[in-house]
Coordinates of C-alpha atoms and ligand atoms in Angstrom, one line a residue:
X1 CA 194.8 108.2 43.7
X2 CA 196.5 105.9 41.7
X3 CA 195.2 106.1 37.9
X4 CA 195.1 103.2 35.7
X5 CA 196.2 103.1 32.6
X6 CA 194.1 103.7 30.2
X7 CA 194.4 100.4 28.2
X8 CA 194.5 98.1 30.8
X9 CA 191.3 98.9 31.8
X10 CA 188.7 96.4 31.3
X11 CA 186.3 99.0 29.0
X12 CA 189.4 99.5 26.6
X13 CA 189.5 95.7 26.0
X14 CA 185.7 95.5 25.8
X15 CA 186.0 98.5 23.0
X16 CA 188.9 97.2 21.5
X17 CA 186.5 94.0 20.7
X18 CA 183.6 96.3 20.2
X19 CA 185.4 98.2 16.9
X20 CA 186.4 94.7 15.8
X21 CA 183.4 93.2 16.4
X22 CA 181.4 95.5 14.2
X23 CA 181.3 99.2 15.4
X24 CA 184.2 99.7 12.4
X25 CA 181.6 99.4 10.2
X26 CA 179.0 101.2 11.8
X27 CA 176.7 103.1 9.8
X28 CA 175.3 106.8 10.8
X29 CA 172.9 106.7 7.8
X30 CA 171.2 103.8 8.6
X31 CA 171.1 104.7 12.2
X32 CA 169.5 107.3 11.7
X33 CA 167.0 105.9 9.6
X34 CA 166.5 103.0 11.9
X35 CA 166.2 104.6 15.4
X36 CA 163.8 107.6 15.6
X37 CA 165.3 108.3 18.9
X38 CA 168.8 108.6 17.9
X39 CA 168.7 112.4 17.0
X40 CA 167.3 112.9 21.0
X41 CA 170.2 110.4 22.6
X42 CA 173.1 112.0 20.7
X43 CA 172.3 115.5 21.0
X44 CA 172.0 117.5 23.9
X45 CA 171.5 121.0 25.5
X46 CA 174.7 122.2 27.5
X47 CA 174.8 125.8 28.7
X48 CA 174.6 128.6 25.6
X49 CA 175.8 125.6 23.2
X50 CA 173.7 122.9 21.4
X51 CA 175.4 119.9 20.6
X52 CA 174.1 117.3 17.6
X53 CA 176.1 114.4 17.9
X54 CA 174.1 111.7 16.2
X55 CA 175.7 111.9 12.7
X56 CA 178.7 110.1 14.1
X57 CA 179.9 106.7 14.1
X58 CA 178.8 105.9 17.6
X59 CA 175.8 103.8 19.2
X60 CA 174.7 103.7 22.7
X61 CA 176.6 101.0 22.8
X62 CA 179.9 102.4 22.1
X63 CA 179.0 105.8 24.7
X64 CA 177.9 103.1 27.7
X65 CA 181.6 101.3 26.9
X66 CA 183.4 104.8 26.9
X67 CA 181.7 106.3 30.0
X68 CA 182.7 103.0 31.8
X69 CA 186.4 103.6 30.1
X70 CA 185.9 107.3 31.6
X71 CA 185.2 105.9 35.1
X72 CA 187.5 103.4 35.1
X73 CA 190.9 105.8 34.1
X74 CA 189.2 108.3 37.0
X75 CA 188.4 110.9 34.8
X76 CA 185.7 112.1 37.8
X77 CA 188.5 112.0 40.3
X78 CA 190.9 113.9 38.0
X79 CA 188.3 116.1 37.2
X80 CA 187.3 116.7 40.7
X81 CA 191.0 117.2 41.8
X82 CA 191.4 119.8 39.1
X83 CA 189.0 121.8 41.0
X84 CA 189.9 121.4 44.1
X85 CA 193.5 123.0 43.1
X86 CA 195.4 119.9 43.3
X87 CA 198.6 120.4 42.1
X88 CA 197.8 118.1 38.7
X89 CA 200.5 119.5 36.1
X90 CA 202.7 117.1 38.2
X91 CA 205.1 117.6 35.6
X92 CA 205.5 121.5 36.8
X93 CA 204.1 121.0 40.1
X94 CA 201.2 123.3 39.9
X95 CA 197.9 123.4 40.3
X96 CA 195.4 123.8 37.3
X97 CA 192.7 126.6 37.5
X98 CA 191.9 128.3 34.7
X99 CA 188.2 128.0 35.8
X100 CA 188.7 130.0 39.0
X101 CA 189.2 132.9 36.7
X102 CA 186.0 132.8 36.1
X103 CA 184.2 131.7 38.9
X104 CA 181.9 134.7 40.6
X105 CA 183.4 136.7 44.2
X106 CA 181.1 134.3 46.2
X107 CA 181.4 131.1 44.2
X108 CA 181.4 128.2 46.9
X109 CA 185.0 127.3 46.4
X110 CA 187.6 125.0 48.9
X111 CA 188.7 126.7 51.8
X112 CA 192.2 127.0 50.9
X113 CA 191.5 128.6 47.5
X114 CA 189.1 131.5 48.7
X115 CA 192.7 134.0 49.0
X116 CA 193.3 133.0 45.3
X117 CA 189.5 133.5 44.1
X118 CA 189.7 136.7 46.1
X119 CA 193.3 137.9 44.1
X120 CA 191.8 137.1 40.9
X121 CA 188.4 139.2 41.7
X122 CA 191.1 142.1 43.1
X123 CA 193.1 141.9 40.1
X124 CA 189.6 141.7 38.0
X125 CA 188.6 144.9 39.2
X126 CA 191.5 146.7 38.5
X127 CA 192.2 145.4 34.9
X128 CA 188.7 146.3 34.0
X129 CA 189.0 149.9 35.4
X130 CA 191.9 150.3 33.5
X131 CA 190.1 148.9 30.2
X132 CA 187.4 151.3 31.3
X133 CA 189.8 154.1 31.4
X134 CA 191.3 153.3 28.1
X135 CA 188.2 152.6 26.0
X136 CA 187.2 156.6 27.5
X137 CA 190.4 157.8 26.5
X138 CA 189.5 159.0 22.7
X139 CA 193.6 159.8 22.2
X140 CA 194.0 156.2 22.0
X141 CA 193.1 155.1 18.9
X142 CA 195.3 151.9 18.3
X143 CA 195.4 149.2 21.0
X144 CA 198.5 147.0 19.8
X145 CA 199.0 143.5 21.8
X146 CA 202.3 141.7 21.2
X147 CA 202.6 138.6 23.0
X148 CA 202.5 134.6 21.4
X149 CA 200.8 131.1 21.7
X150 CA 198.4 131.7 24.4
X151 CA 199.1 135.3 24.7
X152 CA 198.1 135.9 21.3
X153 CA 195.7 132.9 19.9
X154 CA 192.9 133.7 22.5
X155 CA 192.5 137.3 23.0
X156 CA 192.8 137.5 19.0
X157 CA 190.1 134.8 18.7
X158 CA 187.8 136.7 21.1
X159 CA 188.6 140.0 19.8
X160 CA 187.6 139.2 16.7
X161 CA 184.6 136.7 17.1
X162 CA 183.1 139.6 19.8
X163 CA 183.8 143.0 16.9
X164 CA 180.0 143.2 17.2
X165 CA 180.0 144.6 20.7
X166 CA 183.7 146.6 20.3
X167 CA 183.5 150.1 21.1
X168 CA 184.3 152.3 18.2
X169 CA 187.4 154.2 17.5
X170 CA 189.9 152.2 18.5
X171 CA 191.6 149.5 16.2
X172 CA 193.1 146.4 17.8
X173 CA 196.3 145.0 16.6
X174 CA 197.5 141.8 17.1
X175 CA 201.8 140.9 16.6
X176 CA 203.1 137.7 17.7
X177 CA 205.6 136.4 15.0
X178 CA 209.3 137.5 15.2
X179 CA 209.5 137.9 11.7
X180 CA 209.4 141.7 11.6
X181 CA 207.2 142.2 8.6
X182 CA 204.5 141.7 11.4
X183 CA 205.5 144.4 13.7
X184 CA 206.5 146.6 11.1
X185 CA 203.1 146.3 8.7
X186 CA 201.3 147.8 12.3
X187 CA 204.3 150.7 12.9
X188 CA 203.5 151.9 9.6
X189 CA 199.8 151.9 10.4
X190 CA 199.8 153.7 14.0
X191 CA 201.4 156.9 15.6
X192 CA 203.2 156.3 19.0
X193 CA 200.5 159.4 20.7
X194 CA 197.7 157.1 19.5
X195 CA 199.3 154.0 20.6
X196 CA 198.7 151.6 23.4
X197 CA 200.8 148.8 23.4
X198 CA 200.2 145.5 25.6
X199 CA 203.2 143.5 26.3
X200 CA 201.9 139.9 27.0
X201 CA 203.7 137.5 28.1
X202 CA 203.1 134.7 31.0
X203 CA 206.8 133.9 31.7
X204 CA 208.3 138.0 30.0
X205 CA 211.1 135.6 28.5
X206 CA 209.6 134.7 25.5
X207 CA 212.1 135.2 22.9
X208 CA 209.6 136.4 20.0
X209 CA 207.8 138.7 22.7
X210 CA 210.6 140.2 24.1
X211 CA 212.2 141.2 20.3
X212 CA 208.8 142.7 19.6
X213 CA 208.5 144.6 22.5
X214 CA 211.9 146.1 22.3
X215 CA 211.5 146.9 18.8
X216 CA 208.5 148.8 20.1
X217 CA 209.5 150.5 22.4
X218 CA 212.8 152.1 20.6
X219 CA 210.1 153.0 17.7
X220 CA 208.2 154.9 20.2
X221 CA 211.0 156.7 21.5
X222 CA 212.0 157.2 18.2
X223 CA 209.2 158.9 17.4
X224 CA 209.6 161.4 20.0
X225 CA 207.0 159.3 22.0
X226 CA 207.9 159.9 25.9
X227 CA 205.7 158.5 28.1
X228 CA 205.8 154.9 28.7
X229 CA 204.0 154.6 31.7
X230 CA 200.8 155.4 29.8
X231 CA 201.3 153.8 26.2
X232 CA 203.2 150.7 27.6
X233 CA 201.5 147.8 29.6
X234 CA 202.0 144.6 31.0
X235 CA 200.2 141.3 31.1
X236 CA 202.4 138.7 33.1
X237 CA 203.0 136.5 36.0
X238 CA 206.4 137.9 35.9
X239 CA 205.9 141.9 37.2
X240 CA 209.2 142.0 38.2
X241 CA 210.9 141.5 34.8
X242 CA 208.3 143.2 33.2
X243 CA 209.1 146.3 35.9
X244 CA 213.0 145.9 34.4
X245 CA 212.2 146.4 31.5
X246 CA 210.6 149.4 32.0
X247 CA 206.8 149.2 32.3
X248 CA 205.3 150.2 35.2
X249 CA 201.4 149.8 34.6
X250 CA 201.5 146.2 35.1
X251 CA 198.4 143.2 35.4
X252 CA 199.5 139.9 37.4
X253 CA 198.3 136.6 36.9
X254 CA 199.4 133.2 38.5
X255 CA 201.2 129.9 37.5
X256 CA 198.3 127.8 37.5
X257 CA 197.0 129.5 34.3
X258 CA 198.8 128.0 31.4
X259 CA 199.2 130.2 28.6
X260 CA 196.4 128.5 26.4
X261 CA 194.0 128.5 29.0
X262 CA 194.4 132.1 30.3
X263 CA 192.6 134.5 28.0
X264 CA 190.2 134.7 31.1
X265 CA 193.2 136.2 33.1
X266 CA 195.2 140.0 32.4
X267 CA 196.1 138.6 29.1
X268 CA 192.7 139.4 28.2
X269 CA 192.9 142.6 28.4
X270 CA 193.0 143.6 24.7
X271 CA 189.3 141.7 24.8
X272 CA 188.0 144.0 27.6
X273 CA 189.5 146.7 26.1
X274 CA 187.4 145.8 23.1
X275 CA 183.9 145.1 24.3
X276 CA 184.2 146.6 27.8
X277 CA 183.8 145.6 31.2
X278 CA 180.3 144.4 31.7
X279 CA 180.4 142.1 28.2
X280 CA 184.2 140.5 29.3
X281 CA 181.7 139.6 32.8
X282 CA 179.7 138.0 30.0
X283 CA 182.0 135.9 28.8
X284 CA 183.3 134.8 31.9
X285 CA 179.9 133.7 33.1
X286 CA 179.3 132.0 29.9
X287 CA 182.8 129.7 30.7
X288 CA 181.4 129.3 34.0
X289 CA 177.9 128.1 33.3
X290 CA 180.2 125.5 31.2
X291 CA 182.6 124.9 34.5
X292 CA 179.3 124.1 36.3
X293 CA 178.3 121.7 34.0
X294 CA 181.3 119.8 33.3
X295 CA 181.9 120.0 37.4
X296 CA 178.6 118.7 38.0
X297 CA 176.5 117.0 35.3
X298 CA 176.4 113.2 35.1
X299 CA 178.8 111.9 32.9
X300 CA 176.3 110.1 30.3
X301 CA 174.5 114.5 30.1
X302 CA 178.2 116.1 30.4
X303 CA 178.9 117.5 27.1
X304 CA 182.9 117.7 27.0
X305 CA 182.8 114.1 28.7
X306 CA 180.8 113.0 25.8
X307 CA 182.8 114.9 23.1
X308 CA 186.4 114.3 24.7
X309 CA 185.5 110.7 24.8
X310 CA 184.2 110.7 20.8
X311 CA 187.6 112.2 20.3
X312 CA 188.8 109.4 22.2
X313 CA 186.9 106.7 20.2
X314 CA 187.8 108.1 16.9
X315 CA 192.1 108.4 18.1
X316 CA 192.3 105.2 19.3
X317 CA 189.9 102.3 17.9
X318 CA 189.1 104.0 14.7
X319 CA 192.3 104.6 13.9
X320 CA 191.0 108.8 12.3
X321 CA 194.2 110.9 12.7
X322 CA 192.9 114.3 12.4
X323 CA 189.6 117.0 13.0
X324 CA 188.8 119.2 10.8
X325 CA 186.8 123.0 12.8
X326 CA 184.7 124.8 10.5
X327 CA 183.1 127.4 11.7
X328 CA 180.1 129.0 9.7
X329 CA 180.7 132.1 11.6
X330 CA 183.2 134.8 10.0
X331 CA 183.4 136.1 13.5
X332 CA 185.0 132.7 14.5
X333 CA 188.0 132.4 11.7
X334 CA 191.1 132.2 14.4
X335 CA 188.8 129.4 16.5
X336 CA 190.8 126.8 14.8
X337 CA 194.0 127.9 15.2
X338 CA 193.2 128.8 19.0
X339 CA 192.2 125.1 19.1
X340 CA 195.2 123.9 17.7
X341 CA 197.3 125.4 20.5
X342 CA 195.0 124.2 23.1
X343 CA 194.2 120.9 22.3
X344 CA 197.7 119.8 20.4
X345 CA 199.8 121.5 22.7
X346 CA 198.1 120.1 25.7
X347 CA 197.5 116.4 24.6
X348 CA 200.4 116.2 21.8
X349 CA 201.8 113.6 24.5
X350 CA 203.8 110.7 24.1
X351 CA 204.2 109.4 27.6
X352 CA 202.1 109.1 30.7
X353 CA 202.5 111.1 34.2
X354 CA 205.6 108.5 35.1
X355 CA 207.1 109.5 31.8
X356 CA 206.7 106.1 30.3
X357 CA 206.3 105.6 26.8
X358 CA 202.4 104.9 25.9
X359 CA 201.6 102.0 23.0
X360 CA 198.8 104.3 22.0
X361 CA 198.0 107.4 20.2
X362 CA 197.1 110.8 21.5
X363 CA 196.3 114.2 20.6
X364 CA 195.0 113.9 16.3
X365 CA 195.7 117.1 14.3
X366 CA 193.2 119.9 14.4
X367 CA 193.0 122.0 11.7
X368 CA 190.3 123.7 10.1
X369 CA 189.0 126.8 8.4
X370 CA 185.8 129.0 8.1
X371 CA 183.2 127.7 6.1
X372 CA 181.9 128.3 3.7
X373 CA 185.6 129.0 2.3
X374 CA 186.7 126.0 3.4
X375 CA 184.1 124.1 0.9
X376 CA 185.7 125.4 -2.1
X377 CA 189.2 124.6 -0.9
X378 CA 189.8 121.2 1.1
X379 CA 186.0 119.8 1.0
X380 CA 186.3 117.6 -1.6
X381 CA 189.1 115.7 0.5
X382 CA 186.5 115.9 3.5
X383 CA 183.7 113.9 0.8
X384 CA 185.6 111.7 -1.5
X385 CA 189.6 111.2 -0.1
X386 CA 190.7 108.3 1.5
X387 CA 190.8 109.1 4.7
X388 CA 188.3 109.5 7.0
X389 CA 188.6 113.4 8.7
X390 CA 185.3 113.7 11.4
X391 CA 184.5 117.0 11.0
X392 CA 183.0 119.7 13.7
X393 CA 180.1 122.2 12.5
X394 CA 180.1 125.7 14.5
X395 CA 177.0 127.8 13.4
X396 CA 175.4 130.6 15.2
X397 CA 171.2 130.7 14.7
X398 CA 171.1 134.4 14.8
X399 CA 173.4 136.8 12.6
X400 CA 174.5 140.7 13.8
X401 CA 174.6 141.7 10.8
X402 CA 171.0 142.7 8.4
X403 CA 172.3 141.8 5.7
X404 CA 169.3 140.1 3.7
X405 CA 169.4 136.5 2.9
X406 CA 173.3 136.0 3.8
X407 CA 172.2 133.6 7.2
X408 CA 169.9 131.2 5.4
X409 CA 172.6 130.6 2.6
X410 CA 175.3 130.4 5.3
X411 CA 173.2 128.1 7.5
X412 CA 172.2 126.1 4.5
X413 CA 175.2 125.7 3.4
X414 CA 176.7 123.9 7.1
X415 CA 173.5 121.8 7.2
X416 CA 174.1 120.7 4.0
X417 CA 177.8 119.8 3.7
X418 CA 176.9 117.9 6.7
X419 CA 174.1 115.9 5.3
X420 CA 176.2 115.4 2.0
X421 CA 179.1 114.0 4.3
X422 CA 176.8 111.6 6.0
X423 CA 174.6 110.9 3.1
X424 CA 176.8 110.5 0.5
X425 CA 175.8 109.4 -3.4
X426 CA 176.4 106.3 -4.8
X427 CA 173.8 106.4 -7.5
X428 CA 176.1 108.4 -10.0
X429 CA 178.9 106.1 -10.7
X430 CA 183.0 106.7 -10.4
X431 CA 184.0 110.1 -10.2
X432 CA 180.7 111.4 -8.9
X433 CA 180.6 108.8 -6.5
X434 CA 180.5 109.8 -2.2
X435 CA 181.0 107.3 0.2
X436 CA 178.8 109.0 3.0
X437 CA 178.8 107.8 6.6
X438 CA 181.6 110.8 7.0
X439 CA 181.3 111.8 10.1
X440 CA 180.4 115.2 11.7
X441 CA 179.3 116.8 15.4
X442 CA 177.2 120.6 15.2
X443 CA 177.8 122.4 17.6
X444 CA 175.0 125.3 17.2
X445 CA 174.8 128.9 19.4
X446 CA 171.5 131.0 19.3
X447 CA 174.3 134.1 18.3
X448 CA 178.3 134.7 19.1
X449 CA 178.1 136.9 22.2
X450 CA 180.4 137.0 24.9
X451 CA 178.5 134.7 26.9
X452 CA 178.1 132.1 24.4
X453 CA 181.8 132.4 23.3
X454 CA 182.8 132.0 26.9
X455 CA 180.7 128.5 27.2
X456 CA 182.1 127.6 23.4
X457 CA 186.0 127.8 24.6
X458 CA 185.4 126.4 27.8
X459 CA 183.6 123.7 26.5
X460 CA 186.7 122.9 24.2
X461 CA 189.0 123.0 27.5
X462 CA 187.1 120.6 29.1
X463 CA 186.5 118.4 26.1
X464 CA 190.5 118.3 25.8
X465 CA 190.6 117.5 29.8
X466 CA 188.4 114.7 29.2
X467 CA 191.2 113.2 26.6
X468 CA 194.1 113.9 28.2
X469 CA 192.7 112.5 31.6
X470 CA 191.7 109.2 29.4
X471 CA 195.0 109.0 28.0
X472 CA 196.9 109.3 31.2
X473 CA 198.7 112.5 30.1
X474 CA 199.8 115.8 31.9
X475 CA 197.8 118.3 29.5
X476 CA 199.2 120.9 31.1
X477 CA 202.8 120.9 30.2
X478 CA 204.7 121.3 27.1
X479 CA 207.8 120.4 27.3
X480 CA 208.3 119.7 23.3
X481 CA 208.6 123.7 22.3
X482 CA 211.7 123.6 24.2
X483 CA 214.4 122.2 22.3
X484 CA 213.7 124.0 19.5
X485 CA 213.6 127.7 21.2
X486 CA 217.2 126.5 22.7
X487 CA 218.8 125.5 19.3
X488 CA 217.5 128.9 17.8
X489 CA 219.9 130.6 20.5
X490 CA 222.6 128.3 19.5
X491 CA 222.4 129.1 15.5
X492 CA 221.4 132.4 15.8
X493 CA 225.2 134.1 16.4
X494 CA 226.2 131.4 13.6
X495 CA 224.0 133.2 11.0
X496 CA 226.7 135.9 11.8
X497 CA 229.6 134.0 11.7
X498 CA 229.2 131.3 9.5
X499 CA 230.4 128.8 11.9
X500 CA 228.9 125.4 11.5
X501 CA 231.0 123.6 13.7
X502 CA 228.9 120.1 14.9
X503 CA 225.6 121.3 13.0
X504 CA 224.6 118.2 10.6
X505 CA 225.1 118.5 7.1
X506 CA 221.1 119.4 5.9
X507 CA 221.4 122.7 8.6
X508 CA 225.1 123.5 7.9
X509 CA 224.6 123.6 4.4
X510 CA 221.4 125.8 4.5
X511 CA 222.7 128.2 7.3
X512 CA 225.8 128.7 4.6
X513 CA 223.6 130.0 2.5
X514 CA 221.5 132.2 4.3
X515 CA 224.7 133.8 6.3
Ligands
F6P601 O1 205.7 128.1 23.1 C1 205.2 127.6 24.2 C2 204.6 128.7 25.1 O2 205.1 128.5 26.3 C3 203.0 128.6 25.1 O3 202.6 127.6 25.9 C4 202.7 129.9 25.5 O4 201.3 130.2 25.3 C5 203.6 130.7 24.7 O5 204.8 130.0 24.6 C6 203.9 132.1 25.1 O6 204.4 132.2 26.4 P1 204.5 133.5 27.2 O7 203.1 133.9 27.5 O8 205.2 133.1 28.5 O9 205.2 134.5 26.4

């Protein structure tokens, strides 16, 4: 089906007219004081996550205009076509389908996918036994996963919002960065007959991944360690490299996960390792509950439809260049930067499927930090700078933890620096002075468990499909970390040699003086 772009659609005129005609100005405040309904119509119940979004600058309005916008770029059909395992990374030429990782054995899926839904329940099976098998094994003590971007951000984020249910004695590592204070600060820390160490890695040619896990495996042979078959693993959809370089215990997955989207897949191993096989089932229900929804709900009840279209809203006829994630949930502190490789990486696009240059912008920066930490650090921005930053509320209802009093000050805290961004002040004068009408969605979980983690991260998949399908992008490529990773391989050797032949004058004259 032929797509149309995005802005030539009638709604996009109609909202272009709507913001100018008004909806710039829009007050949340008053809304809210006005319309006793509003908290009902901009809030809803989507599986294991509750979504208020009636504090931001929206009116029924604006959501009737954007769900026609929605239907008119064919965000059903591309959503529908998704799941059917269309080949929509056109850019690649591969299908998208994160969400079969996740579906159950017997989920009613198209014909010609029921081989790949049965690999993925195969493959299942035997990464859990093994996770099984290592969480049993009380000689393993450290459980270190190198891999980067999606082979890191994700299972990190889970292993650490999910510590609650993680079995005891074992300590999960995380190295990504190919500086090697990272590796190094973890060598110091575990002994190579303790030592399990993942090697994760989608393509097994990342260059960061690759130095780590050499570097690891000469430090375990250094240290008398001999058997690599059981303290060396591999998480890829390349088995035969990761056979070369000498691994034998290895997990597959396909190329229709991208690496942001496939902690579901072997590369979450390090999770299931961590809370065990029947929770990491958890989780994967939980995303699927949220695949089920965004598959099937109307598009005026469908919560990443509504959200990726505020996103939408906000980008392009409100002109707000960023988001700011705070989660009130110490269990959630990597979410942010998970979300900034999934939703900048996958809609930081500057031209449509035909590679043509779009007049419009895309993907804002997402950035973020727990709160309440973030409160006493970049806050005051959030209330009184000049720009406008919509902000997104994560709080969990119940707390694992007994300590007393901690979850009413936490939860206080979010409610309130929510209400003080909408409310504002204006009755102290100057300095003291808060605009209000900032804008803010909550996103609220009864606790952070593996099935309400599952639904949180899909949700944000989805929300980010929902954009991207608007804009007209492919947000399943990414194409823009390339040129960099091939101009590292051209300086590197000149760090040895000093040669700055053709390098401009800004990296010849700082390469001189690091060489
Ligand atoms: O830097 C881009 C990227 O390809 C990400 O998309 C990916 O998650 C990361 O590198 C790691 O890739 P791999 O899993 O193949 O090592």
């Amino acid at each position: 089906m032929t797509r149309t772009r995005c802005d030539r659609t009638p709604a996009w005129g109609a909202l272009c007219r709507h913001a100018e005609g008004g909806a710039h100005a829009f007050d949340a405040r008053a809304a809210l004081a006005d319309d006793p309904g509003r908290f009902a119509a901009f809030s809803q119940q989507a599986p294991r996550v509750f979504a208020d979004l009636s504090k931001n600058r929206i009116d029924a309005a604006t959501e009737v205009l954007l769900l026609q916008l929605a239907r008119e770029c064919g965000v059903e059909q591309h959503r529908d076509a998704m799941f059917a395992g269309t080949h929509i990374n056109s850019t690649e030429d591969r299908a998208v389908m994160h969400w079969l990782l996740r579906a159950p054995a017997d989920a009613p899926v198209p014909a010609a996918l029921a081989p790949a839904l049965a690999e993925v329940h195969a493959t299942l099976a035997a990464m859990l036994a093994y996770a099984e098998a290592v969480r049993a094994d009380a000689a393993i003590t450290d459980v270190v996963n190198i891999g980067i971007g999606g082979s890191d951000l994700g299972p990190q984020m889970a292993t650490l919002a999910l510590d609650e249910f993680a079995v005891p004695g074992k300590r999960m590592h995380f190295v990504s960065n190919v500086d090697g204070h990272e590796l190094a600060a973890v060598l110091r820390r575990v002994q190579p007959h303790g030592t399990l160490f993942l090697i994760a890695s989608k393509t097994f040619t990342t260059a960061e991944t690759m130095a780590n896990a050499s570097s690891a495996r000469d430090w375990f042979m250094q240290q008398g360690g001999t058997d690599v078959a059981r303290h060396f693993a591999a998480l890829t959809t390349n088995v035969h490299a990761a056979r070369a370089f000498g691994i034998s215990t290895t997990f597959g997955f396909w190329d229709w996960v991208g690496g942001r989207y496939s902690l579901w897949s072997a590369i979450g191993l390090p999770i299931a390792i961590a809370i065990g096989a029947p929770a990491f089932g958890e989780l994967l229900a939980g995303a699927h509950a949220m695949d089920e929804h965004f598959r099937s709900a109307p598009l005026a009840a469908n919560l990443p439809v509504r959200l990726g279209l505020l996103d939408v809203w906000y980008r392009d006829f409100l002109g707000f260049t960023s988001r700011c994630v705070a989660p009130y949930h110490h269990g959630l502190r990597r979410l942010p930067a998970y979300l900034q490789q999934l939703e900048m990486e996958s809609n930081g696009k500057r031209v449509d499927l035909a590679g043509q240059r779009l007049p419009f912008a895309t993907s804002p920066v997402v950035w973020g930090e727990p709160g309440t930490n973030g409160q006493h650090a970049f806050f005051q921005m959030l209330h009184q700078g000049t720009d406008v930053v919509p902000v997104e509320f994560i709080a969990a209802r119940h707390a694992a933890h007994g300590l007393p009093g901690h979850q009413p000050k936490l939860l206080a805290n979010a409610l309130a620096q929510a209400q003080a961004l909408l409310q504002g002040r204006a009755d102290a004068g100057g300095h003291r002075d808060f605009p209000g009408n900032r804008p803010s969605t909550f996103l609220l979980l009864e606790r952070l468990d593996p099935a309400s983690l599952g639904a949180l991260v899909a949700l944000y998949e989805h929300r980010v499909f929902v954009s991207g399908a608007v804009w007209g992008i492919n947000s399943f490529d990414q194409w823009g970390v390339e040129l960099g990773k091939v101009l590292a391989q051209d300086i590197e050797p000149r760090l040895a040699t000093g040669d700055v032949t053709g390098l401009d004058a800004s990296t010849a004259s700082l390469l001189l003086r690091l060489c």
